[in-house]
Amino acid sequence: MSSLTPKELYNKLSQEAISHDEAHQEKTRVMVGTATCGVAAGALKIKADFIREVEAKNLQDEVDIVEVGCIGHCYAEPLAIIAKPGHPAICYGHLDDGLVHRLVEDFLAGDDPSYEYAMAALERNDVFPTFEDFPRGVYEQKLILEQCGFIDARDINSYIARDGYSALAMALEEKPGWILDEVKASNLRGRGGAGFPAGRKWEACIRSKGEEIYVICNADEGDPGAFMDRSILESDPHLVIEGMILCAFAVGARKGYLYIRAEYPRAVTHVQEAIDQARVKGLLGESILGTDFSFDLEIFQGSGAFVCGEATALVNSMEGKMGMPESRPPRLAQKGYRGKPTVLNNVKTFAYVPLIIRKGAKWFKEIGTPENPGTAVFSLVGKVVNTGLVEVPMGTTLRQLIYEVGDGLPNGKEFKAVQIGGPSGGCLPETALDVPIDFDSLQDAGAIMGSGGLVVMDEDDCMVSVARYFLEFTQHESCGKCTFCRLGTKHMLDILTGITKGEGDDETLNLLEELAEDVRDGSLCNLGRTAPNPVLTTLKYFRDEYKAHILEGRCPAKVCRDLLLYYIEPPKCSKLCNVCVGSCPTEAIFTRDDGLKEIDQEKCVKCDNCLKACPDEYNAVVKLSPPVLPSEKERKAK
Amino acid sequence: MQLLEGEKEQILASVDEVLKNSSKLREDLIPTLQKVQAKLGYLPALAMEKIAEGLNVPAADVYGLVTFYNQFRLNPPGKHQVKVCLGTACYMVGGDITLESFERRMEIREGETSLDRLYSLERVACVGCCTMAPVVVVDEEVEGKVTPTRVDGIMLALQDEEKKSVTEQEPNQGRGEDS
Amino acid sequence: MSEYVTVKIDGQEIKAKPGEKLLWVALDNDIYIPHLCGIRSEERSNASCRLCFVEIEGIPRPVTSCTKTVEDGMVVITRSERVDRLVKTAFELILSDHNLKCRECPANRNCVLQVIAKKRKIKLRHDRFKPIAREYELDDSPAGFAFDRSRCVLCGQCIWADREEAKVGAIGFTKRGINRVVTTFKDLPLAESICTQCMLCVEACPVGALFYKKKEPHTATADKS
């Protein structure tokens, strides 16, 4: 044991980190957002462009080009933050090689920040507005996303220099019970979906009085349409690690695991680096910060099965078995990994813990609503202008989130539904938009908070097709253990597939609804029990759309391909244009004797290429549903 | 599937190497399978048998596990792997149409490898960059906003790369495949 | 812990050993509850067939009796509208994936599915769910028995027999979801696998999926060719 107290040891680390960080801050820093989303938008190329341009100007000694995580403004990717001494740090979006060239020449070599291309400044200043000055700033409140994209995820000093691990140092000077009391007092609810109070889970684990206790972080984010866990692990891994260490101290665990999807290679790399760095600093491993508390972390890579997000399935897969859920009780807190008491929490849940310890339960409870304190983190995607990661206080309404934070729907389209909670969640209509976002209200409305995927849908989205999509997903991901989920979801999917082809009658809808209810009530685990939610909510709120499919053979949103055809309207088509012909992958479009184009319906695969290719001045390609050509319609009318 | 000459030795060596550092406990099964697949690209029956022996698990269970999890493959992947994301956001903007375009261009179905073992095509549940939808992962490179016309571009680039590697390799022929 | 607990099932007072699961207590006392996957000696119930639902006073929804440990004073009813609805749907789902040519089946009149149908008055043939079309090859490679997967209901009894009684490990569950199947390593015919042909799995099968071959009297000694 060290003669220094945890706080004294921490202060040394902190001073090192700050001076390390300050040394960096004397130079100009270009921070390129290279989380997976940024990389997909070409961030690595942008980074290379910066390096090339900076070298061309011979500035490499004055400029550091670093990779940072995701700041949440994904709609503007690729983006970078430039922090030049003497100027506020400024974020630039929609970067390309031309803009990089310009920024290096004018701002890095010259001294003109090129405000016309800037999105926002990162700190308050007298010259340029910050993100908080955006209309969405009124609603956003970043707690666990605060540092994402601003700190160097791959350098622990960057985290420590901003008070990182100070909560741990504080806690180690107290009794373990103090952390538990704070977390309980904060009423932090688990962010994995159901919102079970984290403190109670921890306490149950302590009560089990196991010789060994495990702490596991569930980062098996499998909801197709949610990526906040990935983003946090990639952008601020130490926040989660510190949260896990605090939990381990509270419950008396010596070993913990992060269960991360193998599909998230960047997250795995960043977390592994973070674990290694934390060990070197004495924040993880034997005798943490000189105390007799020891705790170590390891990554377990999930092999890609959505069902492993379920607690018992996750533990089974860690034990080398198929990831299949078990009946409960016993709960994990009594009998978890290796049969020992286990705390399993989501990435976000752990991420809140250091903040609660540092700032106090009282501070946390003042954010959000009394029953649902804190913030909600969503990946806001689909038909919304500002796609990206958002964090808002619990209790914010869906309308505020979509229209203020997300800036509404693009292209002047009409809102139709919002899907919350992914395959386990539901689709809510316009009338539900004033529902406050919290665990209980969303559940009452038929959706769930889930892991936080939020997909906005407009008039071009077919609700039957959306329900079918989610069912196909859960059916595909069903582990197959229990009858309701294995066979029930299969029959539901078959019925839905039939409906997208116009098959069925009113009875079909009743059967679908009955079956959905039985799968909900009869399945073994929560994956099965929640799988019918997308079907039940769309049947509840959008039954007319279902009816249009089966009674009229019509898909109102013109999505279901069996119920539509592509047609070139002769009056709009131009003899001078050939674009659609070239765009067709199956050579279904031909030029008629009169020079206009026509689609051979036999050959058409409905790929949508011609509709996209047809120039705006003509817009001659249209979708018709029901799939009846105007000529046939006339014939039928006669 | 028939193993080519030398493949058997390669499989045995890979499994041995991974097992050397293994705890030999059942809970090491998934990490072991992951490491062996990382070396071989897939999990041939021989590898599964050896892993079962090494960890003292029934081979039927190893087979069960490999067929349960999405990550594991029983057949060698193509040289170029294309994964089409069909997460919600991607699906809504036509990810399925993108997938179909690849199927048409590669002349294989999702989950298959082309006969010349050059391409394999998979669907994945979510890559986690929904804002770039539709997203495709081409040989570990994530690419966003992939429309059917972009599919043609990606395929052309891959074919070009193949042509180049063939012409580059020709002068080296006879030097053996390892370099 | 006291020697026994008292529970009331369908109005009948029953003394039961503490720690016992409700399903077995009911069956021991001639109270029928449908079930396929339950294994009495299993520590944690498989709970996969979803047929043994009952209502317990104080619990808002029907629960599976194989997962509930008896408690003193527990009041249980085995039939209710909600229970019957769930059991009927689960049973019909299982039948939609089961070869219903009973006359050709060696387990005809000796099949647990027929028992459930009779006891609960549910028709074996129903039209709510379309039969799931599949093609399975019959595995008649063993000398004394055969395996027809089109009749398998995935209850797992054979795997338990293979693992826990015979201690062999020749068969297991493979694949996921709707493709889940009982099979050998690499899907080999049983005779080519490590199966010892002890036939304990045949004894365990509640339907006609694993069955003795006719007219070929064969002892349980393994054919080790």
Short mmCIF file of N, CA and C in Angstrom, two decimals, chain A residues 375-473:
data_model
loop_
_atom_site.label_atom_id
_atom_site.label_comp_id
_atom_site.label_asym_id
_atom_site.label_seq_id
_atom_site.Cartn_x
_atom_site.Cartn_y
_atom_site.Cartn_z
N THR A 375 -30.71 12.16 -18.23
CA THR A 375 -30.97 12.45 -19.64
C THR A 375 -31.30 11.18 -20.39
N ALA A 376 -31.79 11.36 -21.60
CA ALA A 376 -32.00 10.24 -22.51
C ALA A 376 -31.11 10.46 -23.72
N VAL A 377 -30.44 9.40 -24.14
CA VAL A 377 -29.57 9.53 -25.31
C VAL A 377 -30.21 8.77 -26.46
N PHE A 378 -30.31 9.43 -27.58
CA PHE A 378 -30.92 8.78 -28.73
C PHE A 378 -30.01 8.88 -29.94
N SER A 379 -30.06 7.87 -30.77
CA SER A 379 -29.51 8.06 -32.11
C SER A 379 -30.70 8.41 -32.97
N LEU A 380 -30.68 9.63 -33.42
CA LEU A 380 -31.81 10.19 -34.15
C LEU A 380 -31.53 9.97 -35.63
N VAL A 381 -32.30 9.10 -36.26
CA VAL A 381 -32.05 8.80 -37.67
C VAL A 381 -33.34 8.73 -38.45
N GLY A 382 -33.22 8.45 -39.71
CA GLY A 382 -34.39 8.37 -40.57
C GLY A 382 -34.66 9.71 -41.22
N LYS A 383 -35.95 10.04 -41.39
CA LYS A 383 -36.33 11.22 -42.14
C LYS A 383 -36.35 12.46 -41.24
N VAL A 384 -35.16 12.87 -40.84
CA VAL A 384 -35.05 14.04 -39.99
C VAL A 384 -33.81 14.80 -40.43
N VAL A 385 -33.86 16.13 -40.33
CA VAL A 385 -32.78 16.95 -40.90
C VAL A 385 -31.46 16.71 -40.16
N ASN A 386 -31.48 16.90 -38.84
CA ASN A 386 -30.24 16.75 -38.09
C ASN A 386 -30.10 15.34 -37.52
N THR A 387 -29.61 14.44 -38.35
CA THR A 387 -29.39 13.09 -37.83
C THR A 387 -28.16 13.11 -36.94
N GLY A 388 -28.14 12.22 -35.98
CA GLY A 388 -26.96 12.15 -35.14
C GLY A 388 -27.31 11.71 -33.73
N LEU A 389 -26.36 11.93 -32.83
CA LEU A 389 -26.56 11.56 -31.45
C LEU A 389 -27.09 12.75 -30.69
N VAL A 390 -28.14 12.54 -29.93
CA VAL A 390 -28.67 13.64 -29.15
C VAL A 390 -28.86 13.20 -27.70
N GLU A 391 -28.72 14.15 -26.82
CA GLU A 391 -28.93 13.88 -25.40
C GLU A 391 -29.82 14.98 -24.85
N VAL A 392 -30.96 14.59 -24.36
CA VAL A 392 -31.91 15.58 -23.84
C VAL A 392 -32.37 15.13 -22.45
N PRO A 393 -32.80 16.08 -21.61
CA PRO A 393 -33.31 15.67 -20.29
C PRO A 393 -34.54 14.80 -20.47
N MET A 394 -34.69 13.80 -19.59
CA MET A 394 -35.90 13.00 -19.58
C MET A 394 -37.09 13.95 -19.41
N GLY A 395 -38.18 13.63 -20.07
CA GLY A 395 -39.34 14.48 -19.96
C GLY A 395 -39.51 15.41 -21.15
N THR A 396 -38.45 15.55 -21.95
CA THR A 396 -38.58 16.28 -23.21
C THR A 396 -39.61 15.55 -24.05
N THR A 397 -40.41 16.27 -24.83
CA THR A 397 -41.40 15.55 -25.62
C THR A 397 -40.79 15.08 -26.93
N LEU A 398 -41.46 14.10 -27.53
CA LEU A 398 -40.99 13.61 -28.82
C LEU A 398 -41.02 14.73 -29.85
N ARG A 399 -42.04 15.58 -29.75
CA ARG A 399 -42.16 16.68 -30.72
C ARG A 399 -40.95 17.61 -30.63
N GLN A 400 -40.58 17.96 -29.38
CA GLN A 400 -39.40 18.83 -29.23
C GLN A 400 -38.16 18.16 -29.80
N LEU A 401 -38.04 16.87 -29.53
CA LEU A 401 -36.85 16.16 -29.98
C LEU A 401 -36.78 16.14 -31.50
N ILE A 402 -37.90 15.87 -32.14
CA ILE A 402 -37.88 15.72 -33.60
C ILE A 402 -37.84 17.08 -34.30
N TYR A 403 -38.65 18.02 -33.79
CA TYR A 403 -38.77 19.28 -34.53
C TYR A 403 -37.78 20.35 -34.09
N GLU A 404 -37.38 20.34 -32.82
CA GLU A 404 -36.44 21.37 -32.37
C GLU A 404 -35.01 20.87 -32.47
N VAL A 405 -34.75 19.74 -31.83
CA VAL A 405 -33.38 19.22 -31.86
C VAL A 405 -33.06 18.67 -33.25
N GLY A 406 -34.00 17.94 -33.80
CA GLY A 406 -33.75 17.32 -35.10
C GLY A 406 -34.07 18.24 -36.26
N ASP A 407 -34.68 19.39 -35.98
CA ASP A 407 -35.02 20.38 -37.00
C ASP A 407 -36.04 19.85 -38.01
N GLY A 408 -36.88 18.94 -37.59
CA GLY A 408 -37.99 18.52 -38.44
C GLY A 408 -37.61 17.59 -39.57
N LEU A 409 -38.56 17.41 -40.48
CA LEU A 409 -38.35 16.46 -41.58
C LEU A 409 -37.80 17.19 -42.80
N PRO A 410 -36.95 16.53 -43.57
CA PRO A 410 -36.40 17.17 -44.76
C PRO A 410 -37.37 17.13 -45.93
N ASN A 411 -37.12 17.94 -46.93
CA ASN A 411 -37.85 17.95 -48.21
C ASN A 411 -39.33 18.24 -48.07
N GLY A 412 -39.71 18.94 -47.02
CA GLY A 412 -41.11 19.33 -46.86
C GLY A 412 -42.08 18.16 -46.75
N LYS A 413 -41.58 16.99 -46.35
CA LYS A 413 -42.47 15.82 -46.28
C LYS A 413 -43.28 15.83 -44.99
N GLU A 414 -44.37 15.09 -45.04
CA GLU A 414 -45.30 15.00 -43.94
C GLU A 414 -44.83 13.93 -42.95
N PHE A 415 -44.87 14.26 -41.65
CA PHE A 415 -44.51 13.28 -40.63
C PHE A 415 -45.55 12.15 -40.59
N LYS A 416 -45.05 10.92 -40.45
CA LYS A 416 -46.02 9.84 -40.31
C LYS A 416 -45.90 9.12 -38.95
N ALA A 417 -44.69 8.73 -38.62
CA ALA A 417 -44.54 7.96 -37.38
C ALA A 417 -43.12 8.08 -36.87
N VAL A 418 -42.98 7.77 -35.59
CA VAL A 418 -41.63 7.69 -35.05
C VAL A 418 -41.51 6.32 -34.40
N GLN A 419 -40.41 5.65 -34.73
CA GLN A 419 -40.19 4.30 -34.20
C GLN A 419 -39.17 4.43 -33.08
N ILE A 420 -39.54 3.99 -31.90
CA ILE A 420 -38.64 4.10 -30.75
C ILE A 420 -38.38 2.71 -30.17
N GLY A 421 -37.13 2.46 -29.88
CA GLY A 421 -36.81 1.22 -29.19
C GLY A 421 -36.51 0.05 -30.11
N GLY A 422 -36.42 0.31 -31.39
CA GLY A 422 -36.01 -0.74 -32.32
C GLY A 422 -36.98 -1.90 -32.38
N PRO A 423 -36.46 -3.11 -32.62
CA PRO A 423 -37.33 -4.26 -32.84
C PRO A 423 -38.22 -4.57 -31.64
N SER A 424 -37.86 -4.06 -30.47
CA SER A 424 -38.68 -4.30 -29.29
C SER A 424 -39.62 -3.14 -29.02
N GLY A 425 -39.49 -2.11 -29.82
CA GLY A 425 -40.26 -0.89 -29.57
C GLY A 425 -41.47 -0.80 -30.46
N GLY A 426 -42.00 0.41 -30.55
CA GLY A 426 -43.21 0.56 -31.34
C GLY A 426 -43.17 1.80 -32.19
N CYS A 427 -44.17 1.88 -33.08
CA CYS A 427 -44.30 3.05 -33.95
C CYS A 427 -45.39 3.93 -33.39
N LEU A 428 -45.06 5.18 -33.12
CA LEU A 428 -46.05 6.09 -32.58
C LEU A 428 -46.43 7.13 -33.64
N PRO A 429 -47.73 7.48 -33.68
CA PRO A 429 -48.20 8.43 -34.70
C PRO A 429 -48.10 9.87 -34.20
N GLU A 430 -48.44 10.77 -35.08
CA GLU A 430 -48.48 12.21 -34.79
C GLU A 430 -49.16 12.51 -33.44
N THR A 431 -50.28 11.84 -33.18
CA THR A 431 -51.05 12.15 -31.97
C THR A 431 -50.28 11.83 -30.69
N ALA A 432 -49.22 11.05 -30.81
CA ALA A 432 -48.46 10.68 -29.60
C ALA A 432 -47.22 11.55 -29.43
N LEU A 433 -47.08 12.56 -30.28
CA LEU A 433 -45.83 13.32 -30.26
C LEU A 433 -45.63 14.14 -28.99
N ASP A 434 -46.70 14.39 -28.26
CA ASP A 434 -46.52 15.19 -27.04
C ASP A 434 -46.27 14.32 -25.81
N VAL A 435 -46.05 13.05 -26.05
CA VAL A 435 -45.68 12.15 -24.95
C VAL A 435 -44.28 12.52 -24.47
N PRO A 436 -44.12 12.69 -23.17
CA PRO A 436 -42.78 12.98 -22.69
C PRO A 436 -41.90 11.73 -22.77
N ILE A 437 -40.64 11.96 -23.05
CA ILE A 437 -39.72 10.84 -23.17
C ILE A 437 -39.28 10.40 -21.78
N ASP A 438 -39.80 9.29 -21.34
CA ASP A 438 -39.30 8.64 -20.13
C ASP A 438 -39.75 7.19 -20.18
N PHE A 439 -39.16 6.36 -19.32
CA PHE A 439 -39.41 4.92 -19.39
C PHE A 439 -40.89 4.60 -19.32
N ASP A 440 -41.60 5.25 -18.40
CA ASP A 440 -42.98 4.86 -18.14
C ASP A 440 -43.95 5.38 -19.19
N SER A 441 -43.77 6.66 -19.59
CA SER A 441 -44.71 7.23 -20.55
C SER A 441 -44.64 6.51 -21.89
N LEU A 442 -43.41 6.19 -22.31
CA LEU A 442 -43.27 5.53 -23.61
C LEU A 442 -43.91 4.15 -23.56
N GLN A 443 -43.73 3.47 -22.46
CA GLN A 443 -44.32 2.14 -22.33
C GLN A 443 -45.85 2.22 -22.38
N ASP A 444 -46.39 3.24 -21.72
CA ASP A 444 -47.85 3.41 -21.74
C ASP A 444 -48.35 3.63 -23.17
N ALA A 445 -47.52 4.30 -23.98
CA ALA A 445 -47.94 4.61 -25.35
C ALA A 445 -47.77 3.41 -26.28
N GLY A 446 -47.14 2.34 -25.78
CA GLY A 446 -46.99 1.14 -26.61
C GLY A 446 -45.58 0.94 -27.15
N ALA A 447 -44.72 1.94 -26.93
CA ALA A 447 -43.34 1.80 -27.37
C ALA A 447 -42.49 1.50 -26.14
N ILE A 448 -41.20 1.45 -26.28
CA ILE A 448 -40.35 1.38 -25.10
C ILE A 448 -39.15 2.28 -25.35
N MET A 449 -38.51 2.67 -24.27
CA MET A 449 -37.29 3.46 -24.40
C MET A 449 -36.24 2.62 -25.13
N GLY A 450 -36.21 1.34 -24.79
CA GLY A 450 -35.26 0.44 -25.43
C GLY A 450 -33.85 0.95 -25.24
N SER A 451 -33.04 0.68 -26.22
CA SER A 451 -31.66 1.13 -26.10
C SER A 451 -31.50 2.51 -26.71
N GLY A 452 -32.56 3.09 -27.23
CA GLY A 452 -32.48 4.47 -27.66
C GLY A 452 -32.40 4.74 -29.15
N GLY A 453 -32.79 3.77 -29.94
CA GLY A 453 -32.87 4.05 -31.37
C GLY A 453 -34.14 4.83 -31.65
N LEU A 454 -34.06 5.88 -32.44
CA LEU A 454 -35.24 6.67 -32.72
C LEU A 454 -35.25 6.97 -34.22
N VAL A 455 -36.21 6.39 -34.92
CA VAL A 455 -36.25 6.53 -36.37
C VAL A 455 -37.49 7.30 -36.78
N VAL A 456 -37.29 8.39 -37.48
CA VAL A 456 -38.42 9.21 -37.91
C VAL A 456 -38.86 8.75 -39.30
N MET A 457 -40.17 8.62 -39.48
CA MET A 457 -40.69 8.16 -40.76
C MET A 457 -41.65 9.17 -41.34
N ASP A 458 -41.64 9.26 -42.67
CA ASP A 458 -42.52 10.23 -43.32
C ASP A 458 -43.52 9.53 -44.22
N GLU A 459 -44.24 10.32 -44.99
CA GLU A 459 -45.32 9.78 -45.83
C GLU A 459 -44.83 8.72 -46.82
N ASP A 460 -43.54 8.69 -47.12
CA ASP A 460 -43.02 7.69 -48.06
C ASP A 460 -42.71 6.35 -47.40
N ASP A 461 -42.94 6.23 -46.10
CA ASP A 461 -42.65 4.97 -45.43
C ASP A 461 -43.94 4.21 -45.17
N CYS A 462 -43.90 2.93 -45.50
CA CYS A 462 -45.09 2.08 -45.35
C CYS A 462 -45.04 1.39 -44.00
N MET A 463 -46.07 1.55 -43.22
CA MET A 463 -46.05 1.00 -41.86
C MET A 463 -46.13 -0.53 -41.84
N VAL A 464 -46.77 -1.11 -42.84
CA VAL A 464 -46.80 -2.57 -42.91
C VAL A 464 -45.39 -3.08 -43.20
N SER A 465 -44.75 -2.40 -44.13
CA SER A 465 -43.40 -2.80 -44.50
C SER A 465 -42.44 -2.62 -43.32
N VAL A 466 -42.63 -1.56 -42.55
CA VAL A 466 -41.79 -1.32 -41.38
C VAL A 466 -42.01 -2.42 -40.34
N ALA A 467 -43.28 -2.75 -40.09
CA ALA A 467 -43.58 -3.82 -39.13
C ALA A 467 -42.97 -5.13 -39.62
N ARG A 468 -43.10 -5.38 -40.91
CA ARG A 468 -42.55 -6.60 -41.48
C ARG A 468 -41.03 -6.64 -41.34
N TYR A 469 -40.42 -5.47 -41.56
CA TYR A 469 -38.96 -5.37 -41.43
C TYR A 469 -38.51 -5.78 -40.02
N PHE A 470 -39.17 -5.22 -39.00
CA PHE A 470 -38.75 -5.53 -37.62
C PHE A 470 -39.03 -6.99 -37.28
N LEU A 471 -40.16 -7.50 -37.77
CA LEU A 471 -40.47 -8.90 -37.51
C LEU A 471 -39.45 -9.81 -38.18
N GLU A 472 -39.05 -9.44 -39.38
CA GLU A 472 -38.05 -10.23 -40.08
C GLU A 472 -36.77 -10.25 -39.26
N PHE A 473 -36.47 -9.09 -38.69
CA PHE A 473 -35.27 -8.99 -37.86
C PHE A 473 -35.37 -9.90 -36.62
#
